[in-house]
Amino acid sequence: MVRVPLTADEIERGRRLGDLLRTARGAVSMVEVATSAGISVETLRKIETGRIATPAFFTVSALARVLGLSLDRVADALTEPPIPRDVAS
């Protein structure tokens, strides 16, 4: 199976996701967050650094839950420009 290369937009979204998660994690250890989310520390590290630019939805939702982020907040951070709330409904 051949994997299609990521687009520049996907790579940028991955970078923004990593920045958001790293900021939300703050001083909490990667081990604590990864364990609570049910993923490996290496997976969290790769997401935070943008090396996994398109993680699975369930991974993102588990991390959002552990970090106290709403999925709306995550979506807003990854949408360029942000979608107005009255249009997104």
Short mmCIF file of C-alpha atoms in Angstrom, two decimals:
data_model
loop_
_atom_site.label_atom_id
_atom_site.label_comp_id
_atom_site.label_asym_id
_atom_site.label_seq_id
_atom_site.Cartn_x
_atom_site.Cartn_y
_atom_site.Cartn_z
CA MET A 1 0.00 0.00 0.00
CA VAL A 2 1.38 3.37 -1.03
CA ARG A 3 0.71 6.29 1.25
CA VAL A 4 -0.13 9.56 -0.46
CA PRO A 5 2.25 12.35 0.60
CA LEU A 6 0.79 14.96 2.91
CA THR A 7 -0.10 18.34 1.48
CA ALA A 8 1.43 21.54 2.80
CA ASP A 9 -1.92 22.35 4.43
CA GLU A 10 -2.00 18.99 6.24
CA ILE A 11 1.55 19.49 7.48
CA GLU A 12 0.67 22.99 8.74
CA ARG A 13 -2.47 21.68 10.49
CA GLY A 14 -0.35 19.01 12.16
CA ARG A 15 2.07 21.67 13.39
CA ARG A 16 -0.81 23.75 14.80
CA LEU A 17 -2.30 20.68 16.49
CA GLY A 18 1.05 19.91 18.10
CA ASP A 19 1.40 23.50 19.31
CA LEU A 20 -2.11 23.45 20.77
CA LEU A 21 -1.59 20.15 22.60
CA ARG A 22 1.84 21.13 23.91
CA THR A 23 0.48 24.45 25.20
CA ALA A 24 -2.54 22.75 26.81
CA ARG A 25 -0.29 20.14 28.44
CA GLY A 26 1.80 22.87 30.08
CA ALA A 27 3.88 21.46 32.93
CA VAL A 28 2.09 18.10 32.96
CA SER A 29 4.45 15.31 31.92
CA MET A 30 4.13 13.60 28.57
CA VAL A 31 3.99 10.27 30.39
CA GLU A 32 0.98 11.34 32.45
CA VAL A 33 -0.94 12.71 29.45
CA ALA A 34 -0.10 9.79 27.15
CA THR A 35 -1.02 7.20 29.78
CA SER A 36 -4.31 8.94 30.57
CA ALA A 37 -5.14 9.13 26.85
CA GLY A 38 -4.24 5.50 26.22
CA ILE A 39 -1.41 6.21 23.77
CA SER A 40 2.34 5.80 23.91
CA VAL A 41 4.63 8.62 24.95
CA GLU A 42 6.34 8.30 21.56
CA THR A 43 3.02 8.81 19.77
CA LEU A 44 2.31 11.93 21.84
CA ARG A 45 5.83 13.21 21.15
CA LYS A 46 5.36 12.69 17.40
CA ILE A 47 1.99 14.46 17.42
CA GLU A 48 3.33 17.39 19.44
CA THR A 49 6.29 17.81 17.07
CA GLY A 50 4.16 17.46 13.94
CA ARG A 51 5.78 14.17 12.84
CA ILE A 52 2.30 12.62 12.94
CA ALA A 53 0.41 15.37 11.16
CA THR A 54 -2.86 13.50 10.75
CA PRO A 55 -3.50 11.46 13.90
CA ALA A 56 -6.66 9.37 14.19
CA PHE A 57 -9.79 11.14 15.41
CA PHE A 58 -10.01 8.89 18.46
CA THR A 59 -6.45 9.80 19.43
CA VAL A 60 -7.18 13.51 19.10
CA SER A 61 -10.43 13.21 21.06
CA ALA A 62 -8.73 11.23 23.85
CA LEU A 63 -5.98 13.85 24.12
CA ALA A 64 -8.53 16.68 24.08
CA ARG A 65 -10.47 15.01 26.90
CA VAL A 66 -7.35 14.50 29.03
CA LEU A 67 -6.19 18.08 28.43
CA GLY A 68 -9.60 19.65 29.02
CA LEU A 69 -9.95 20.91 25.46
CA SER A 70 -13.30 20.85 23.69
CA LEU A 71 -13.31 19.43 20.19
CA ASP A 72 -14.67 22.80 19.05
CA ARG A 73 -11.51 24.43 20.43
CA VAL A 74 -9.35 21.90 18.60
CA ALA A 75 -11.27 22.41 15.34
CA ASP A 76 -11.01 26.19 15.66
CA ALA A 77 -7.25 25.96 16.16
CA LEU A 78 -6.87 23.84 13.02
CA THR A 79 -9.18 25.80 10.73
CA GLU A 80 -7.69 28.65 8.76
CA PRO A 81 -9.46 31.03 8.96
CA PRO A 82 -11.62 29.95 11.92
CA ILE A 83 -15.20 28.95 11.09
CA PRO A 84 -17.72 31.37 12.62
CA ARG A 85 -19.84 29.51 15.18
CA ASP A 86 -23.19 30.54 13.60
CA VAL A 87 -22.10 29.11 10.21
CA ALA A 88 -20.64 25.85 11.56
CA SER A 89 -23.87 24.70 13.19
#
